[in-house]
Short mmCIF file of C-alpha atoms and ligand atoms in Angstrom, two decimals:
data_model
loop_
_atom_site.label_atom_id
_atom_site.label_comp_id
_atom_site.label_asym_id
_atom_site.label_seq_id
_atom_site.Cartn_x
_atom_site.Cartn_y
_atom_site.Cartn_z
CA MET T 24 101.73 169.66 119.75
CA ASP T 25 99.33 171.71 121.83
CA GLN T 26 100.39 175.27 122.50
CA PRO T 27 99.37 177.12 125.63
CA ARG T 28 96.21 179.19 125.06
CA LYS T 29 96.90 182.86 124.36
CA PRO T 30 97.45 183.86 127.93
CA SER T 31 96.83 187.19 129.52
CA THR T 32 98.96 186.04 132.43
CA LEU T 33 102.39 185.90 130.76
CA THR T 34 104.96 188.17 132.34
CA THR T 35 108.71 188.46 132.75
CA ASP T 36 108.23 190.03 136.15
CA ALA T 37 109.92 187.22 138.08
CA PRO T 38 111.86 187.38 141.34
CA GLU T 39 115.60 187.90 140.78
CA GLY T 40 117.37 184.83 139.44
CA ARG T 41 114.27 182.69 138.91
CA LEU T 42 113.62 183.08 135.17
CA PRO T 43 116.06 181.39 132.75
CA PRO T 44 117.04 183.21 129.55
CA ARG T 45 114.23 183.91 127.06
CA GLN T 46 111.47 182.45 129.29
CA VAL T 47 108.21 184.09 130.39
CA LEU T 48 106.14 183.33 133.47
CA THR T 49 102.70 181.78 133.44
CA ARG T 50 100.34 181.18 136.34
CA ARG T 51 98.44 178.55 134.42
CA PHE T 52 99.58 174.97 134.07
CA PRO T 53 99.65 174.37 130.31
CA VAL T 54 99.33 170.82 128.98
CA LEU T 55 101.86 169.72 126.35
CA SER T 56 101.66 166.21 124.96
CA ALA T 57 103.03 164.83 121.70
CA GLY T 58 100.20 162.28 121.43
CA ALA T 59 97.04 161.07 123.10
CA VAL T 60 96.73 160.50 126.84
CA PRO T 61 97.34 156.76 127.31
CA ALA T 62 94.82 154.68 129.24
CA ILE T 63 96.60 153.38 132.33
CA ASP T 64 95.14 150.78 134.68
CA LEU T 65 96.55 150.89 138.22
CA GLU T 66 95.96 147.12 138.43
CA THR T 67 98.61 146.56 135.76
CA TRP T 68 100.74 149.69 136.28
CA SER T 69 104.38 149.06 137.10
CA PHE T 70 107.64 150.93 137.29
CA THR T 71 110.74 149.05 136.17
CA VAL T 72 114.46 149.76 136.26
CA TRP T 73 116.32 148.03 133.43
CA ASN T 74 119.96 147.65 132.55
CA GLY T 75 119.57 147.62 128.78
CA PRO T 76 117.00 144.85 128.16
CA ARG T 77 117.42 143.30 131.61
CA PRO T 78 114.95 144.25 134.37
CA LEU T 79 116.72 144.94 137.66
CA ALA T 80 113.76 145.95 139.84
CA ARG T 81 110.04 146.41 139.44
CA TRP T 82 107.28 147.89 141.62
CA ASP T 83 103.55 147.56 141.22
CA TRP T 84 101.34 150.49 142.27
CA ALA T 85 101.01 149.31 145.89
CA GLY T 86 104.73 148.62 146.19
CA PHE T 87 105.60 151.96 144.65
CA ASN T 88 103.31 153.79 147.05
CA ALA T 89 104.96 152.09 150.02
CA LEU T 90 108.32 153.72 149.16
CA PRO T 91 109.57 156.76 151.11
CA ARG T 92 107.93 159.92 149.79
CA THR T 93 109.27 163.42 149.30
CA ARG T 94 107.60 166.78 148.81
CA TRP T 95 109.31 169.65 147.10
CA THR T 96 108.40 172.97 145.60
CA LYS T 97 110.20 173.66 142.33
CA ASP T 98 110.04 175.91 139.29
CA ILE T 99 109.46 174.33 135.87
CA HIS T 100 110.63 175.61 132.50
CA CYS T 101 109.15 174.49 129.17
CA VAL T 102 111.22 174.85 126.01
CA THR T 103 108.20 176.56 124.37
CA ARG T 104 109.17 179.44 126.71
CA TRP T 105 106.76 179.31 129.62
CA SER T 106 108.02 178.91 133.15
CA LYS T 107 105.92 178.28 136.22
CA LEU T 108 107.25 179.07 139.67
CA ASP T 109 106.73 177.23 142.94
CA VAL T 110 104.96 174.06 141.84
CA ALA T 111 104.44 171.70 144.80
CA TRP T 112 105.34 168.14 143.82
CA GLU T 113 105.09 164.91 145.77
CA GLY T 114 106.45 161.50 144.91
CA VAL T 115 109.43 159.19 145.23
CA LEU T 116 112.95 160.47 144.56
CA VAL T 117 114.75 158.46 141.89
CA GLY T 118 117.66 158.03 144.32
CA ASP T 119 115.28 156.58 146.92
CA LEU T 120 113.92 154.11 144.33
CA MET T 121 117.45 152.96 143.55
CA GLU T 122 118.29 152.70 147.22
CA ALA T 123 115.13 150.74 148.00
CA ALA T 124 116.13 148.26 145.30
CA GLY T 125 119.73 148.13 146.53
CA LEU T 126 120.90 149.29 143.10
CA ALA T 127 123.88 151.33 142.02
CA ALA T 128 123.67 152.91 138.58
CA PRO T 129 125.09 150.30 136.16
CA THR T 130 125.84 152.93 133.45
CA PRO T 131 125.97 156.76 133.43
CA PHE T 132 123.02 157.16 131.00
CA THR T 133 119.30 156.54 131.17
CA LEU T 134 116.21 156.66 129.01
CA ALA T 135 112.91 157.34 130.75
CA LEU T 136 110.25 155.14 129.13
CA CYS T 137 106.55 155.86 129.15
CA PHE T 138 103.16 154.33 128.55
CA GLY T 139 102.59 155.53 124.99
CA ASP T 140 105.19 156.54 122.44
CA TYR T 141 107.52 158.88 124.32
CA SER T 142 110.93 158.67 125.88
CA THR T 143 113.63 161.07 126.95
CA ASN T 144 117.29 160.60 127.81
CA LEU T 145 118.89 161.78 131.03
CA PRO T 146 122.36 161.27 132.47
CA TYR T 147 121.89 159.46 135.77
CA ALA T 148 123.74 162.34 137.45
CA ASP T 149 120.68 164.51 136.63
CA LEU T 150 118.38 162.07 138.44
CA ALA T 151 120.50 161.23 141.49
CA ASP T 152 121.02 163.11 144.76
CA GLY T 153 117.48 164.38 145.11
CA ARG T 154 117.41 166.09 141.71
CA ALA T 155 114.49 164.12 140.24
CA MET T 156 111.36 162.36 141.41
CA VAL T 157 108.68 160.07 140.10
CA ALA T 158 105.79 162.28 141.10
CA THR T 159 102.25 161.19 141.82
CA HIS T 160 100.94 164.57 143.03
CA ALA T 161 101.12 168.21 141.95
CA GLU T 162 99.76 171.10 144.02
CA GLY T 163 98.49 168.63 146.63
CA GLU T 164 96.30 166.68 144.20
CA PRO T 165 96.89 163.37 142.43
CA LEU T 166 98.28 164.09 138.94
CA THR T 167 95.52 164.30 136.38
CA PRO T 168 95.88 162.04 133.33
CA GLU T 169 96.69 165.00 131.07
CA HIS T 170 99.57 166.05 133.36
CA GLY T 171 101.01 162.53 133.39
CA GLY T 172 99.05 160.70 136.10
CA PRO T 173 99.28 158.28 137.72
CA ALA T 174 103.02 159.02 137.79
CA ARG T 175 105.50 161.19 135.91
CA LEU T 176 109.12 162.04 136.12
CA VAL T 177 109.91 165.55 137.38
CA VAL T 178 113.41 166.87 136.67
CA PRO T 179 112.92 170.55 137.40
CA HIS T 180 116.47 171.74 136.68
CA LEU T 181 116.14 170.67 133.02
CA TYR T 182 113.57 171.80 130.41
CA PHE T 183 110.22 170.22 131.13
CA TRP T 184 110.28 167.89 128.10
CA LYS T 185 112.71 165.80 130.21
CA SER T 186 109.93 165.30 132.78
CA ALA T 187 108.38 162.24 131.16
CA LYS T 188 104.63 161.88 131.76
CA TRP T 189 103.06 158.42 132.29
CA VAL T 190 106.49 157.08 133.10
CA ARG T 191 106.79 153.29 133.30
CA GLY T 192 110.45 152.93 133.99
CA LEU T 193 114.04 153.90 133.62
CA ARG T 194 116.43 152.10 131.29
CA PHE T 195 120.15 152.39 131.90
CA THR T 196 121.96 152.52 128.56
CA ARG T 197 125.63 152.15 127.66
CA ARG T 198 125.56 155.27 125.50
CA ASP T 199 123.57 158.47 125.67
CA GLU T 200 120.61 157.46 123.45
CA ALA T 201 118.34 160.18 122.12
CA GLY T 202 114.65 160.05 123.13
CA PHE T 203 111.52 161.27 121.35
CA TRP T 204 112.28 165.00 121.13
CA GLU T 205 116.04 164.58 121.12
CA LEU T 206 115.72 162.48 117.93
CA ARG T 207 113.79 165.43 116.49
CA GLY T 208 116.54 167.94 117.20
CA TYR T 209 116.09 168.90 120.83
CA HIS T 210 119.18 169.17 122.98
CA MET T 211 120.60 166.01 124.56
CA ARG T 212 120.72 167.63 128.02
CA GLY T 213 118.38 170.63 128.02
CA ASP T 214 119.64 172.97 130.73
CA PRO T 215 117.34 176.04 130.69
CA TRP T 216 120.00 178.23 132.33
CA LYS T 217 122.31 177.50 129.37
CA ASN T 218 119.50 177.94 126.84
CA GLU T 219 120.08 174.34 125.65
CA ARG T 220 116.98 174.11 123.45
CA TYR T 221 118.12 172.60 120.18
CA ASP T 222 121.16 170.48 119.43
CA VAL T 223 122.82 172.53 116.71
CA GLY T 224 125.75 170.10 116.48
CA LYS T 225 123.69 167.03 115.55
N1 LIG C 330 104.98 160.87 127.91
C1 LIG C 330 105.13 162.17 127.62
N2 LIG C 330 105.77 162.97 128.49
C2 LIG C 330 105.95 164.27 128.21
C3 LIG C 330 105.48 164.83 127.02
C4 LIG C 330 104.80 163.98 126.11
O1 LIG C 330 104.37 164.39 125.04
N3 LIG C 330 104.64 162.66 126.45
N4 LIG C 330 105.69 166.17 126.75
C5 LIG C 330 106.80 166.80 127.46
C6 LIG C 330 106.79 168.24 127.32
S1 LIG C 330 107.37 168.90 125.85
C7 LIG C 330 106.45 169.06 128.35
S2 LIG C 330 106.62 170.74 128.26
C8 LIG C 330 105.85 168.50 129.58
C9 LIG C 330 104.48 169.08 129.76
O2 LIG C 330 103.90 168.61 130.94
P1 LIG C 330 102.44 169.15 131.30
O3 LIG C 330 101.54 168.76 130.17
O4 LIG C 330 102.11 168.51 132.61
O5 LIG C 330 102.58 170.65 131.41
O6 LIG C 330 105.75 167.09 129.56
C10 LIG C 330 106.80 166.43 128.94
N5 LIG C 330 106.61 165.03 129.13
MO1 LIG C 331 107.75 171.17 126.37
#
């Protein structure tokens, strides 16, 4: 996995209450990807909500972009210890996607699925009520491919590995199923304020 370049900008000099335990601040926007950037064609792009194997709703790029949009500014925290404050995100809240489809969560657990070989598990409670968005823009610009464009999940209150890049849908699962990093020992929830980096119990 790529590591951030040796930065001269790392500091722990954060405003009170903004830096979770054992994190440092960066002003850069490091790129961390487990594999190659997938080639994604907007003509065939889609976002799907499944209940297990069964698709419940699907949007193509035009349909997705017609959904109500939200802008928020949030801090992000990577498990490799960098945090970045005040990132401006724009996209569609997961709750607004569900509402647009007339869906209630069929199970309490989800797996975010991506173009390429990556996934991450999230309790639906961590996605609902304005806590997560499928973002298309960061800092006022369309997401670059390396940062997960055309669309990525952003779940800022959990470590940033939960913010799946190149997201293609959300699968509701009956049990809490581990995703890519969780299968490799990362924590099933990943709350930076609780220092939930690795799942010691697994
Ligand atoms: N599809 C996919 N999403 C992913 C990853 C990945 O490798 N593939 N890496 C995760 C990790 S570990 C982090 S820290 C963030 C990094 O996002 P960035 O490259 O935009 O900083 O994306 C997360 N989402
Ligand atoms: Mo990460």
